[in-house]
Short mmCIF file of C-alpha atoms and ligand atoms in Angstrom, two decimals:
data_model
loop_
_atom_site.label_atom_id
_atom_site.label_comp_id
_atom_site.label_asym_id
_atom_site.label_seq_id
_atom_site.Cartn_x
_atom_site.Cartn_y
_atom_site.Cartn_z
CA MET A 256 24.73 18.73 2.18
CA GLN A 257 26.38 17.30 5.12
CA ILE A 258 30.32 18.39 5.70
CA LYS A 259 31.80 15.20 6.48
CA ARG A 260 34.93 14.90 9.00
CA ARG A 261 37.21 13.97 6.06
CA ASN A 262 36.30 17.09 4.02
CA LEU A 263 37.37 19.01 7.34
CA TYR A 264 40.75 17.16 7.29
CA GLN A 265 41.29 17.88 3.62
CA ILE A 266 40.40 21.40 3.82
CA SER A 267 42.69 21.82 6.82
CA LEU A 268 45.41 19.94 4.87
CA ALA A 269 45.20 22.21 1.83
CA VAL A 270 45.33 25.26 4.38
CA LEU A 271 48.37 24.09 6.03
CA SER A 272 50.01 23.02 2.63
CA LEU A 273 49.44 26.73 1.30
CA VAL A 274 51.15 28.21 4.78
CA PHE A 275 53.87 25.52 4.29
CA ILE A 276 54.70 26.53 0.94
CA ALA A 277 54.57 30.41 1.42
CA LEU A 278 56.71 29.97 4.59
CA TYR A 279 59.22 27.58 2.75
CA GLY A 280 59.35 30.14 -0.38
CA ARG A 281 60.01 32.66 2.12
CA ALA A 282 62.94 30.75 3.71
CA LEU A 283 64.39 29.96 0.20
CA ILE A 284 64.67 33.74 -0.50
CA SER A 285 66.02 34.62 2.68
CA ILE A 286 68.43 31.83 2.70
CA ASN A 287 71.85 33.79 2.29
CA HIS A 288 70.85 35.75 5.19
CA GLY A 289 70.56 32.66 7.38
CA ILE A 290 67.64 31.03 8.91
CA SER A 291 66.66 31.05 12.62
CA LEU A 292 66.47 27.56 14.33
CA LEU A 293 63.17 28.57 15.74
CA PHE A 294 61.86 29.06 12.07
CA CYS A 295 63.28 25.67 10.84
CA ALA A 296 61.68 23.99 13.80
CA PHE A 297 58.30 25.75 13.06
CA LEU A 298 58.65 24.46 9.48
CA ILE A 299 59.35 20.95 10.82
CA LEU A 300 56.18 20.96 12.92
CA LEU A 301 53.87 22.25 9.94
CA GLY A 302 55.37 19.22 7.97
CA VAL A 303 54.82 16.90 10.66
CA LEU A 304 51.06 18.28 11.14
CA GLN A 305 50.50 17.89 7.39
CA LEU A 306 51.52 14.52 7.41
CA SER A 307 49.42 13.68 10.55
CA LEU A 308 46.38 15.17 8.61
CA ALA A 309 47.23 13.07 5.60
CA VAL A 310 47.23 9.89 7.67
CA LEU A 311 43.92 10.90 9.36
CA CYS A 312 42.57 11.41 5.91
CA LEU A 313 43.50 8.09 4.63
CA LEU A 314 42.25 6.52 7.87
CA GLU A 315 38.85 8.38 7.85
CA ALA A 316 38.51 7.38 4.08
CA SER A 317 38.71 3.76 4.89
CA ARG A 318 36.56 3.86 7.95
CA GLU A 319 33.74 5.37 5.60
CA GLU A 320 34.39 2.84 3.17
CA LYS A 321 34.05 -0.05 5.84
CA GLU A 322 30.83 1.67 7.20
CA LEU A 323 29.48 1.63 3.59
CA ARG A 324 30.79 -1.74 2.93
CA SER A 325 29.23 -3.15 6.14
CA GLY A 326 25.93 -1.26 5.53
CA LEU A 327 26.23 1.50 8.37
CA ILE A 328 25.75 4.18 6.00
CA ASP A 329 23.61 4.37 3.09
CA PRO A 330 25.71 5.35 -0.04
CA LEU A 331 23.04 7.31 -2.02
CA THR A 332 21.91 9.65 0.83
CA GLU A 333 24.90 9.31 3.13
CA LEU A 334 22.59 9.02 5.99
CA PRO A 335 23.23 6.21 8.48
CA THR A 336 21.13 2.96 8.22
CA ASP A 337 18.82 1.72 10.78
CA VAL A 338 21.58 -0.25 12.50
CA HIS A 339 22.48 3.20 14.27
CA LEU A 340 19.18 4.23 15.08
CA ALA A 341 18.76 3.07 18.52
CA GLU A 342 22.08 4.29 19.82
CA ALA A 343 21.57 7.84 17.99
CA VAL A 344 18.01 8.07 19.63
CA ARG A 345 19.42 7.08 23.13
CA LYS A 346 22.16 9.59 22.75
CA PHE A 347 19.86 12.33 21.88
CA LEU A 348 17.37 11.83 24.40
CA ARG A 349 20.18 11.66 26.99
CA GLU A 350 21.81 14.98 25.78
CA THR A 351 18.62 16.62 25.88
CA SER A 352 17.20 15.42 29.27
CA GLY A 353 17.90 18.38 31.27
CA ASP A 354 16.09 20.62 28.79
CA LYS A 355 12.86 21.93 30.16
CA ASN A 356 11.43 23.06 26.88
CA ARG A 357 12.16 19.76 25.23
CA PRO A 358 8.99 18.95 23.33
CA LYS A 359 7.17 15.38 23.16
CA TYR A 360 8.68 13.23 20.27
CA SER A 361 7.50 10.77 18.13
CA MET A 362 9.15 8.12 16.03
CA VAL A 363 8.26 8.57 12.23
CA CYS A 364 8.57 6.08 9.80
CA LEU A 365 8.06 7.62 6.05
CA ALA A 366 7.54 6.02 2.90
CA LEU A 367 7.45 7.78 -0.56
CA ILE A 368 4.50 6.41 -2.55
CA PHE A 369 4.79 6.92 -6.31
CA PHE A 370 1.46 7.57 -8.34
CA ARG A 371 0.98 4.65 -10.70
CA ARG A 372 -0.10 6.81 -13.52
CA PHE A 373 3.21 8.30 -13.36
CA SER A 374 5.70 5.50 -12.20
CA ALA A 375 6.50 4.56 -15.78
CA MET A 376 8.21 7.87 -16.11
CA LEU A 377 10.32 7.20 -12.82
CA GLY A 378 13.84 6.07 -14.11
CA ASP A 379 16.56 4.92 -11.67
CA THR A 380 18.25 8.04 -11.89
CA MET A 381 15.21 10.13 -11.17
CA ASP A 382 14.36 7.61 -8.07
CA ASP A 383 17.84 8.46 -6.50
CA GLY A 384 17.31 12.22 -6.94
CA LEU A 385 14.14 12.01 -5.16
CA LEU A 386 15.80 10.06 -2.32
CA ARG A 387 18.55 12.37 -2.02
CA VAL A 388 16.38 15.41 -1.88
CA VAL A 389 14.01 13.77 0.75
CA GLY A 390 17.22 12.45 2.82
CA ASP A 391 18.51 16.27 2.79
CA THR A 392 15.41 17.44 3.77
CA LEU A 393 14.91 15.17 6.53
CA ARG A 394 18.41 15.79 7.69
CA LYS A 395 18.10 19.63 7.88
CA ASN A 396 14.71 19.71 9.78
CA TYR A 397 14.75 16.58 11.93
CA THR A 398 16.89 14.52 14.28
CA CYS A 399 18.21 10.90 14.49
CA VAL A 400 17.32 10.59 10.69
CA VAL A 401 18.08 6.95 9.05
CA ARG A 402 17.35 5.48 5.77
CA ASN A 403 15.50 2.45 5.72
CA SER A 404 15.09 -0.09 2.72
CA GLY A 405 13.80 1.20 -0.37
CA PRO A 406 11.91 4.54 -0.59
CA ARG A 407 11.83 4.50 3.53
CA PHE A 408 13.40 6.73 6.25
CA THR A 409 12.86 6.81 9.97
CA PHE A 410 13.49 9.92 12.25
CA LEU A 411 12.67 11.67 15.25
CA ALA A 412 10.09 14.62 15.21
CA PRO A 413 8.36 16.79 17.92
CA ALA A 414 4.78 15.42 18.24
CA TYR A 415 1.90 17.90 17.38
CA PRO A 416 -1.61 17.18 15.59
CA THR A 417 -0.47 18.72 12.24
CA LEU A 418 2.78 17.03 11.95
CA SER A 419 1.95 14.71 8.90
CA PHE A 420 0.46 17.82 7.07
CA ASP A 421 3.63 19.95 7.79
CA LEU A 422 6.20 17.07 6.89
CA THR A 423 4.07 16.59 3.37
CA ASN A 424 4.33 20.16 2.67
CA ALA A 425 8.00 20.67 3.59
CA LEU A 426 8.95 17.42 1.52
CA SER A 427 6.68 18.54 -1.48
CA MET A 428 8.51 21.91 -1.32
CA ALA A 429 11.72 20.32 -1.43
CA ILE A 430 11.02 18.02 -4.39
CA LEU A 431 9.35 21.04 -6.46
CA GLU A 432 12.43 23.48 -5.71
CA ASN A 433 14.90 20.74 -6.64
CA LEU A 434 13.31 18.62 -9.14
CA GLY A 435 10.25 20.35 -10.46
CA ARG A 436 6.42 20.34 -10.57
CA GLN A 437 6.10 17.25 -12.43
CA TYR A 438 8.11 15.15 -9.76
CA ALA A 439 6.23 16.65 -6.71
CA ASP A 440 2.97 16.18 -8.18
CA MET A 441 3.81 12.43 -8.70
CA THR A 442 5.16 11.51 -5.07
CA ASN A 443 3.09 11.07 -2.04
CA PHE A 444 3.83 10.18 1.43
CA ARG A 445 2.67 7.90 4.10
CA PHE A 446 3.42 8.10 7.82
CA GLY A 447 3.72 5.85 10.84
CA PHE A 448 3.85 7.62 14.07
CA CYS A 449 4.79 6.10 17.37
CA PRO A 450 4.59 8.69 20.17
CA LEU A 451 7.41 8.33 22.82
CA ILE A 452 6.08 7.43 25.96
CA ARG A 453 7.80 9.27 29.32
CA GLU A 454 9.15 5.93 30.51
CA VAL A 455 11.06 5.69 27.07
CA VAL A 456 11.96 9.15 26.99
CA ASP A 457 13.33 9.24 30.98
CA ASP A 458 14.86 5.88 30.66
CA PRO A 459 15.77 5.16 26.85
CA SER A 460 16.90 1.57 26.92
CA GLU A 461 17.76 0.14 23.83
CA ARG A 462 14.99 -2.47 23.98
CA ALA A 463 12.11 0.48 24.49
CA ILE A 464 13.62 2.15 21.52
CA GLN A 465 13.47 -0.84 19.14
CA GLU A 466 9.88 -1.30 20.46
CA ALA A 467 9.06 2.24 19.51
CA TYR A 468 10.70 1.57 16.27
CA SER A 469 8.77 -1.74 15.52
CA ALA A 470 5.54 0.15 16.61
CA ALA A 471 6.16 3.09 13.89
CA ARG A 472 7.05 0.77 11.10
CA MET A 473 3.59 -1.11 11.98
CA ALA A 474 1.79 2.13 11.88
CA LEU A 475 3.35 3.01 8.51
CA ARG A 476 2.11 -0.53 7.37
CA TYR A 477 -1.18 0.30 8.03
CA ALA A 478 -0.61 3.86 6.43
CA GLU A 479 0.53 2.14 3.59
CA ASP A 480 -2.55 0.01 3.21
CA ASP A 481 -4.94 2.64 3.72
CA SER A 482 -6.28 4.86 1.05
CA THR A 483 -8.14 7.40 3.20
CA ALA A 484 -5.35 8.89 5.54
CA ASN A 485 -1.62 9.19 4.83
CA ALA A 486 -0.59 9.03 8.64
CA VAL A 487 -1.53 6.46 10.98
CA THR A 488 -0.40 6.56 15.08
CA TYR A 489 0.45 3.22 17.16
CA ASP A 490 -2.32 3.85 19.67
CA LYS A 491 -5.09 1.83 21.58
CA LYS A 492 -7.12 1.68 18.46
CA LEU A 493 -4.48 0.40 16.29
CA ARG A 494 -3.27 -2.12 19.03
CA GLU A 495 -6.71 -3.70 19.21
CA ARG A 496 -7.02 -3.85 15.30
CA ILE A 497 -3.62 -5.74 15.36
CA GLN A 498 -4.70 -8.16 18.05
CA MET A 499 -8.16 -8.59 16.08
CA GLU A 500 -5.90 -9.56 12.81
CA ARG A 501 -3.73 -11.89 14.74
CA ASN A 502 -6.89 -13.60 16.24
CA ILE A 503 -8.06 -13.68 12.32
CA GLU A 504 -4.89 -15.05 11.20
CA LEU A 505 -4.89 -17.76 14.10
CA ARG A 506 -8.19 -19.08 13.40
CA MET A 507 -8.57 -18.92 9.62
CA LEU A 508 -7.65 -22.60 8.65
CA HIS A 509 -9.53 -24.02 11.72
CA ALA A 510 -12.57 -21.98 10.13
CA LEU A 511 -12.50 -23.04 6.97
CA SER A 512 -12.30 -27.00 7.80
CA GLY A 513 -14.71 -26.28 10.66
CA GLY A 514 -17.30 -24.94 8.07
CA GLU A 515 -17.30 -21.27 9.62
CA PHE A 516 -17.10 -19.59 6.21
CA LEU A 517 -20.71 -19.23 4.82
CA VAL A 518 -21.39 -18.27 0.91
CA TYR A 519 -24.41 -15.66 1.00
CA VAL A 520 -25.84 -14.59 -2.12
CA GLN A 521 -27.39 -11.39 -3.31
CA PRO A 522 -29.66 -11.49 -6.33
CA LYS A 523 -29.15 -9.15 -9.38
CA HIS A 524 -32.53 -7.93 -10.68
CA HIS A 525 -33.02 -7.58 -14.33
CA LEU A 526 -34.45 -4.32 -15.07
CA VAL A 527 -36.47 -4.95 -18.27
CA LYS A 528 -38.02 -8.25 -17.05
CA ASP A 529 -38.35 -7.03 -13.43
CA VAL A 530 -37.24 -10.23 -11.96
CA CYS A 531 -33.99 -11.76 -10.32
CA THR A 532 -32.21 -13.40 -13.28
CA CYS A 533 -28.68 -13.96 -11.69
CA SER A 534 -26.80 -13.34 -8.47
CA GLU A 535 -23.50 -12.89 -6.74
CA ALA A 536 -21.97 -15.04 -3.94
CA LEU A 537 -20.43 -13.18 -0.99
CA ILE A 538 -18.83 -14.78 1.85
CA ARG A 539 -19.30 -14.29 5.35
CA TRP A 540 -17.53 -15.80 8.43
CA ASN A 541 -19.56 -17.03 11.54
CA SER A 542 -16.73 -17.48 13.89
CA GLU A 543 -17.17 -19.62 17.19
CA GLU A 544 -14.83 -17.09 19.14
CA MET A 545 -15.18 -13.87 17.11
CA GLY A 546 -18.89 -13.67 16.25
CA PHE A 547 -20.10 -13.03 12.64
CA ILE A 548 -17.60 -11.23 10.47
CA MET A 549 -18.26 -9.10 7.51
CA PRO A 550 -15.74 -9.65 4.33
CA ASP A 551 -14.08 -6.25 4.74
CA ALA A 552 -12.58 -7.26 8.12
CA PHE A 553 -10.86 -10.33 6.71
CA ILE A 554 -10.55 -10.16 2.99
CA PRO A 555 -7.59 -7.54 3.15
CA ILE A 556 -5.78 -9.67 5.67
CA PHE A 557 -6.22 -12.74 3.55
CA GLU A 558 -5.08 -10.94 0.56
CA ARG A 559 -1.99 -9.98 2.31
CA ASN A 560 -1.06 -13.44 3.62
CA GLY A 561 -2.35 -15.29 0.51
CA PHE A 562 -5.14 -17.38 2.00
CA ILE A 563 -7.78 -15.55 0.01
CA VAL A 564 -6.74 -18.15 -2.77
CA GLU A 565 -8.02 -20.87 -0.40
CA LEU A 566 -11.35 -18.88 0.16
CA ASP A 567 -11.92 -18.19 -3.37
CA PHE A 568 -11.59 -21.59 -4.43
CA PHE A 569 -13.79 -22.59 -1.51
CA VAL A 570 -16.51 -20.23 -2.53
CA LEU A 571 -15.98 -21.47 -6.43
CA SER A 572 -16.41 -25.19 -5.48
CA PHE A 573 -19.14 -24.60 -3.38
CA VAL A 574 -20.97 -22.67 -6.47
CA PHE A 575 -19.93 -25.56 -8.98
CA GLN A 576 -21.46 -28.20 -6.55
CA HIS A 577 -24.51 -26.44 -6.08
CA VAL A 578 -25.03 -26.09 -9.99
CA GLN A 579 -24.19 -29.59 -10.32
CA SER A 580 -26.63 -30.89 -7.76
CA GLU A 581 -29.45 -28.96 -8.71
CA LEU A 582 -29.14 -29.56 -12.78
CA ALA A 583 -28.81 -33.20 -11.78
CA ALA A 584 -32.12 -33.24 -9.77
CA GLY A 585 -33.95 -31.26 -12.43
CA ARG A 586 -34.27 -28.01 -10.55
CA LYS A 587 -34.06 -24.34 -11.50
CA VAL A 588 -30.69 -22.91 -11.67
CA LEU A 589 -29.65 -19.23 -12.04
CA PRO A 590 -26.08 -17.95 -13.11
CA ILE A 591 -24.02 -17.09 -10.08
CA SER A 592 -21.07 -14.67 -9.90
CA VAL A 593 -18.10 -15.41 -7.94
CA ASN A 594 -15.40 -12.90 -6.68
CA GLN A 595 -11.77 -13.52 -7.58
CA SER A 596 -9.54 -11.75 -5.89
CA LYS A 597 -6.28 -10.15 -7.69
CA VAL A 598 -4.16 -12.24 -5.41
CA THR A 599 -6.13 -15.49 -6.57
CA LEU A 600 -5.81 -14.29 -10.23
CA ALA A 601 -2.00 -14.08 -9.90
CA PHE A 602 -1.49 -17.37 -8.22
CA PRO A 603 0.90 -19.48 -9.90
CA ASN A 604 -1.40 -22.42 -10.67
CA TYR A 605 -4.39 -20.43 -10.68
CA MET A 606 -5.39 -21.80 -13.96
CA GLU A 607 -4.62 -25.53 -13.50
CA ARG A 608 -6.90 -25.31 -10.27
CA LEU A 609 -9.60 -23.84 -12.31
CA GLN A 610 -9.25 -26.51 -14.89
CA ASN A 611 -9.32 -29.05 -12.25
CA LEU A 612 -12.84 -27.87 -10.77
CA VAL A 613 -14.08 -27.55 -14.45
CA ARG A 614 -13.08 -31.25 -14.95
CA ARG A 615 -14.41 -32.20 -11.63
CA TYR A 616 -17.80 -30.70 -12.25
CA PRO A 617 -18.83 -31.06 -15.70
CA VAL A 618 -21.53 -28.37 -15.71
CA PRO A 619 -22.32 -25.55 -18.38
CA LEU A 620 -20.11 -22.87 -17.50
CA TYR A 621 -22.97 -20.48 -18.68
CA TYR A 622 -24.04 -20.77 -14.97
CA ILE A 623 -20.74 -19.58 -13.34
CA ASP A 624 -19.44 -15.84 -13.98
CA LEU A 625 -16.30 -14.55 -12.44
CA GLU A 626 -16.27 -11.16 -11.18
CA VAL A 627 -12.65 -9.62 -11.12
CA THR A 628 -11.84 -5.88 -10.08
CA GLU A 629 -10.67 -3.36 -12.49
CA SER A 630 -7.86 -2.65 -10.03
CA ALA A 631 -6.60 -6.29 -10.32
CA LEU A 632 -5.67 -5.42 -13.97
CA GLU A 633 -4.26 -2.22 -13.58
CA ASN A 634 -0.86 -3.04 -11.71
CA ASP A 635 0.41 -6.06 -13.90
CA ALA A 636 -1.96 -5.40 -16.84
CA GLY A 637 0.21 -7.90 -18.98
CA SER A 638 -0.06 -11.35 -17.22
CA LEU A 639 -3.41 -10.84 -15.59
CA LEU A 640 -4.73 -9.97 -18.92
CA SER A 641 -3.63 -12.95 -20.39
CA TYR A 642 -5.29 -15.04 -17.52
CA VAL A 643 -8.56 -13.35 -18.18
CA TYR A 644 -8.32 -14.38 -21.94
CA ALA A 645 -7.74 -17.89 -20.67
CA ILE A 646 -10.65 -17.77 -18.22
CA LYS A 647 -12.80 -16.79 -21.10
CA GLU A 648 -11.50 -19.43 -23.33
CA LEU A 649 -12.13 -22.14 -20.62
CA GLY A 650 -16.12 -20.81 -20.78
CA PHE A 651 -16.50 -18.55 -17.84
CA SER A 652 -18.21 -15.36 -18.40
CA ILE A 653 -16.50 -12.30 -16.84
CA SER A 654 -17.73 -9.45 -15.03
CA LEU A 655 -15.34 -6.14 -14.35
CA ASP A 656 -16.33 -5.32 -10.91
CA ASP A 657 -16.05 -1.98 -9.08
CA PHE A 658 -16.03 -0.31 -12.51
CA GLY A 659 -15.29 3.61 -12.16
CA SER A 660 -13.38 3.31 -8.93
CA ALA A 661 -10.06 3.23 -10.46
CA TYR A 662 -8.10 5.59 -12.98
CA SER A 663 -7.87 3.45 -16.31
CA SER A 664 -11.60 2.45 -16.68
CA LEU A 665 -11.57 3.41 -20.41
CA ASN A 666 -8.33 1.82 -21.29
CA THR A 667 -9.22 -1.30 -19.56
CA LEU A 668 -12.25 -1.85 -21.42
CA GLN A 669 -10.63 -1.41 -24.83
CA GLY A 670 -8.49 -4.64 -24.51
CA LEU A 671 -10.47 -6.91 -22.45
CA PRO A 672 -13.07 -9.63 -23.23
CA VAL A 673 -15.65 -8.46 -20.32
CA ASP A 674 -19.31 -9.80 -20.78
CA THR A 675 -20.44 -7.58 -18.04
CA LEU A 676 -19.54 -4.19 -16.46
CA LYS A 677 -20.44 -3.61 -12.79
CA ILE A 678 -20.65 0.12 -12.03
CA ASP A 679 -19.24 0.84 -8.46
CA ARG A 680 -21.63 1.73 -5.92
CA GLU A 681 -20.06 4.89 -4.92
CA PHE A 682 -20.75 6.02 -8.52
CA LEU A 683 -24.44 5.56 -8.04
CA ALA A 684 -24.43 7.13 -4.51
CA ARG A 685 -22.61 10.21 -5.90
CA ALA A 686 -25.35 10.43 -8.66
CA ILE A 687 -28.06 11.48 -6.22
CA THR A 688 -26.17 14.71 -5.61
CA TYR A 689 -24.20 15.45 -8.76
CA GLU A 690 -25.68 15.80 -11.88
CA ARG A 691 -22.31 15.07 -13.49
CA SER A 692 -22.21 11.56 -12.00
CA LYS A 693 -25.69 10.97 -13.81
CA ILE A 694 -24.51 12.02 -17.08
CA ILE A 695 -21.44 9.85 -16.58
CA ILE A 696 -23.46 6.85 -15.79
CA ARG A 697 -25.79 7.39 -18.59
CA HIS A 698 -22.72 7.52 -21.03
CA ILE A 699 -20.99 4.37 -19.46
CA ILE A 700 -24.15 2.62 -20.08
CA SER A 701 -24.51 3.45 -23.37
CA MET A 702 -20.85 3.08 -24.43
CA ALA A 703 -21.09 -0.45 -22.98
CA LYS A 704 -24.13 -1.05 -24.96
CA ASP A 705 -22.30 -0.20 -28.24
CA LEU A 706 -19.45 -2.31 -27.13
CA GLY A 707 -21.90 -5.47 -26.50
CA ILE A 708 -21.34 -5.60 -23.11
CA GLU A 709 -24.09 -5.71 -20.66
CA VAL A 710 -24.35 -3.51 -17.40
CA VAL A 711 -25.09 -4.24 -13.57
CA CYS A 712 -25.42 -1.29 -11.30
CA GLU A 713 -24.12 -1.98 -7.54
CA GLY A 714 -25.73 -0.40 -4.36
CA VAL A 715 -29.24 0.38 -5.46
CA GLU A 716 -30.94 1.43 -2.47
CA THR A 717 -33.97 3.57 -3.79
CA GLU A 718 -36.64 3.61 -6.17
CA GLU A 719 -35.53 6.76 -7.51
CA GLN A 720 -32.12 5.14 -8.45
CA MET A 721 -33.85 2.18 -9.86
CA LYS A 722 -35.93 4.51 -12.34
CA PHE A 723 -33.04 6.27 -13.07
CA LEU A 724 -31.19 3.30 -14.15
CA ARG A 725 -34.06 1.68 -15.94
CA ALA A 726 -34.50 5.04 -17.97
CA CYS A 727 -30.73 4.80 -18.89
CA GLY A 728 -31.10 1.20 -20.20
CA CYS A 729 -28.93 -0.37 -17.52
CA ASP A 730 -29.48 -4.19 -17.78
CA TYR A 731 -29.49 -5.27 -13.96
CA ALA A 732 -29.61 -3.48 -10.47
CA GLN A 733 -28.06 -4.89 -7.52
CA GLY A 734 -28.56 -3.53 -3.90
CA TYR A 735 -30.79 -3.46 -0.82
CA TYR A 736 -33.76 -2.02 -2.50
CA TYR A 737 -34.24 -5.68 -4.13
CA ALA A 738 -32.49 -7.78 -1.46
CA ARG A 739 -29.93 -7.72 1.04
CA PRO A 740 -27.12 -10.77 0.73
CA MET A 741 -28.66 -13.69 2.26
CA PRO A 742 -27.89 -17.02 3.23
CA PHE A 743 -27.93 -19.77 0.33
CA GLU A 744 -31.03 -21.62 1.44
CA GLU A 745 -32.82 -18.62 2.05
CA TYR A 746 -32.01 -17.60 -1.48
CA LYS A 747 -32.65 -20.96 -2.98
CA LYS A 748 -36.37 -20.84 -1.20
CA ILE A 749 -37.06 -17.48 -2.64
CA TYR A 750 -35.75 -17.29 -6.04
CA LEU A 751 -35.14 -20.92 -7.15
CA ALA A 752 -38.28 -22.72 -6.03
CA ASP A 753 -40.44 -23.33 -8.98
P1 LIG B 196 -18.25 -6.29 -3.85
O1 LIG B 196 -17.95 -7.48 -4.57
O2 LIG B 196 -18.36 -4.87 -4.47
O3 LIG B 196 -19.65 -6.82 -3.31
C1 LIG B 196 -20.71 -5.60 -3.27
C2 LIG B 196 -20.76 -5.48 -1.83
O4 LIG B 196 -21.91 -4.30 -1.67
C3 LIG B 196 -21.13 -6.42 -0.84
O5 LIG B 196 -20.63 -6.37 0.39
C4 LIG B 196 -22.89 -6.12 -0.83
O6 LIG B 196 -23.37 -6.66 0.37
C5 LIG B 196 -22.60 -4.70 -0.57
N1 LIG B 196 -24.01 -4.14 -1.26
C6 LIG B 196 -25.01 -4.74 -2.06
N2 LIG B 196 -26.02 -4.17 -2.21
C7 LIG B 196 -25.62 -2.79 -1.34
C8 LIG B 196 -26.55 -1.47 -1.38
O7 LIG B 196 -27.41 -1.17 -1.77
N3 LIG B 196 -25.99 -0.48 -0.55
C9 LIG B 196 -24.79 -0.59 0.40
N4 LIG B 196 -24.25 0.02 1.10
N5 LIG B 196 -24.17 -2.01 -0.29
C10 LIG B 196 -24.46 -2.97 -0.93
P2 LIG B 196 -20.03 -7.11 1.22
O8 LIG B 196 -20.71 -8.57 0.94
O9 LIG B 196 -19.82 -6.78 2.71
O10 LIG B 196 -18.50 -7.50 0.58
C11 LIG B 196 -17.63 -6.56 0.50
C12 LIG B 196 -16.49 -6.89 -0.55
O11 LIG B 196 -15.97 -8.06 -0.07
C13 LIG B 196 -16.86 -7.32 -1.90
O12 LIG B 196 -17.29 -6.21 -2.46
C14 LIG B 196 -15.67 -8.19 -2.40
O13 LIG B 196 -15.09 -7.18 -3.07
C15 LIG B 196 -15.23 -8.79 -1.11
N6 LIG B 196 -15.67 -10.14 -1.07
C16 LIG B 196 -16.83 -10.64 -0.77
N7 LIG B 196 -16.79 -12.08 -0.76
C17 LIG B 196 -15.79 -12.54 -1.45
C18 LIG B 196 -15.16 -13.74 -1.89
O14 LIG B 196 -15.86 -14.52 -1.93
N8 LIG B 196 -14.02 -13.49 -2.37
C19 LIG B 196 -13.31 -12.32 -2.75
N9 LIG B 196 -12.25 -12.30 -3.19
N10 LIG B 196 -13.98 -11.06 -2.37
C20 LIG B 196 -15.37 -11.34 -1.73
CA1 LIG B 197 -18.27 -8.17 -6.70
CA1 LIG B 198 -18.19 -4.29 -6.45
#
């Protein structure tokens, strides 16, 4: 716990008052014997000192209140807010500039992540407790610590390779000791680092420090989005990635109107009939400036900026048009699945746009399947679930994509009207090495069958995998073993020719 200036004044005031009372009492006892002038003057001086301290206490209390009210101090952790950061860092770097042993420093942005499984248990009080413990631990061990909005903090720390590991350990230990194992287990951390370069350290200008702060915040944003690493450093690689993402955002609108997005298709192979009976539409971007881009490079960006809604409706319209024109021409058509991002599903007039498409292209919806990921339904199960029911009521069939890649698989299945379940390709990849994964896949397939749900397994790359799935009674296999995603025209030639 930090001792504030006001507390020091109060303690001094209390001590002085005690001395004053003792001396005053002594003076009263010896009043008949006469009191020296010097003693009287001393008592008066003590009185004046007390009064001054009391005034200082009041002034300090009002200054603190002003700071709280103007947002300079966070009332919960009693840490400064980031308004103070640049000044504090500048002061610290100047004060330590003569120190030959001064380590290299990184600006660190930290965010607390609460595991979804436990978040319902976290009441407001517990949130406050966690933030206080984290704030106190940082204050004790690091310098220039400030609280940002939400569960976020920024500070300076010596830069070395295992910093994020040590920080995680120190914070987890503090939470364990103060709040118990349950809370230590449910809290995780993400870090964004910006190593302070020599120019900033030697001449710590406000602008240079603010830039380092923005860079650390940017690195944290990437760390928060990344499920594989808990720390991201603002370095050359990240700068290139940011530049690439900016280019993508700058060009996306033009790309859609300019026909740069291409709908590719990958067949799904029926394991009993041994033919392709349906397929999945997968988007590609053939950019004039940036070349051929795979969806993993742009879909996360579009999900963040909302453009994915336009892209998903572009693919959906394309598929509707294809089905309508082929049926009208009396040609062969096979059902096609279209991916629907969780952002698209949550879009306010999603249902309205879907209904408009259905009205515009009156084709049997048997031909169009919507793939929704399991993770889309986890975060906001209530409202997204009601969308899924509404989609189903319109007549679309629904596939649950990436099944087995998240936590609540079995729960999701209980209340969801899905027609098909797609076993995640990572699951199948693990089955090569782990017998346990094979057992799980076998049981998922048999459980789905009992529930009347069909099963597709993704990422089938070998004959051995195909034979294993066939023996388990899996309905469909999708993967490079049969065919890679291909341009739509090629798919039509190979699979839809009579
Ligand atoms: P997904 O929906 O799980 O699609 C399957 C991905 O697995 C595709 O990657 C496909 O090319 C790949 N794949 C298929 N067979 C194999 C195999 O045997 N081995 C391996 N290693 N991979 C295989 P792709 O086309 O790069 O798409 C990646 C993801 O991007 C998709 O994963 C989907 O989540 C997303 N995506 C693609 N198109 C769209 C779209 O139109 N809308 C939305 N919202 N997402 C899309
Ligand atoms: Ca999919
Ligand atoms: Ca998938």
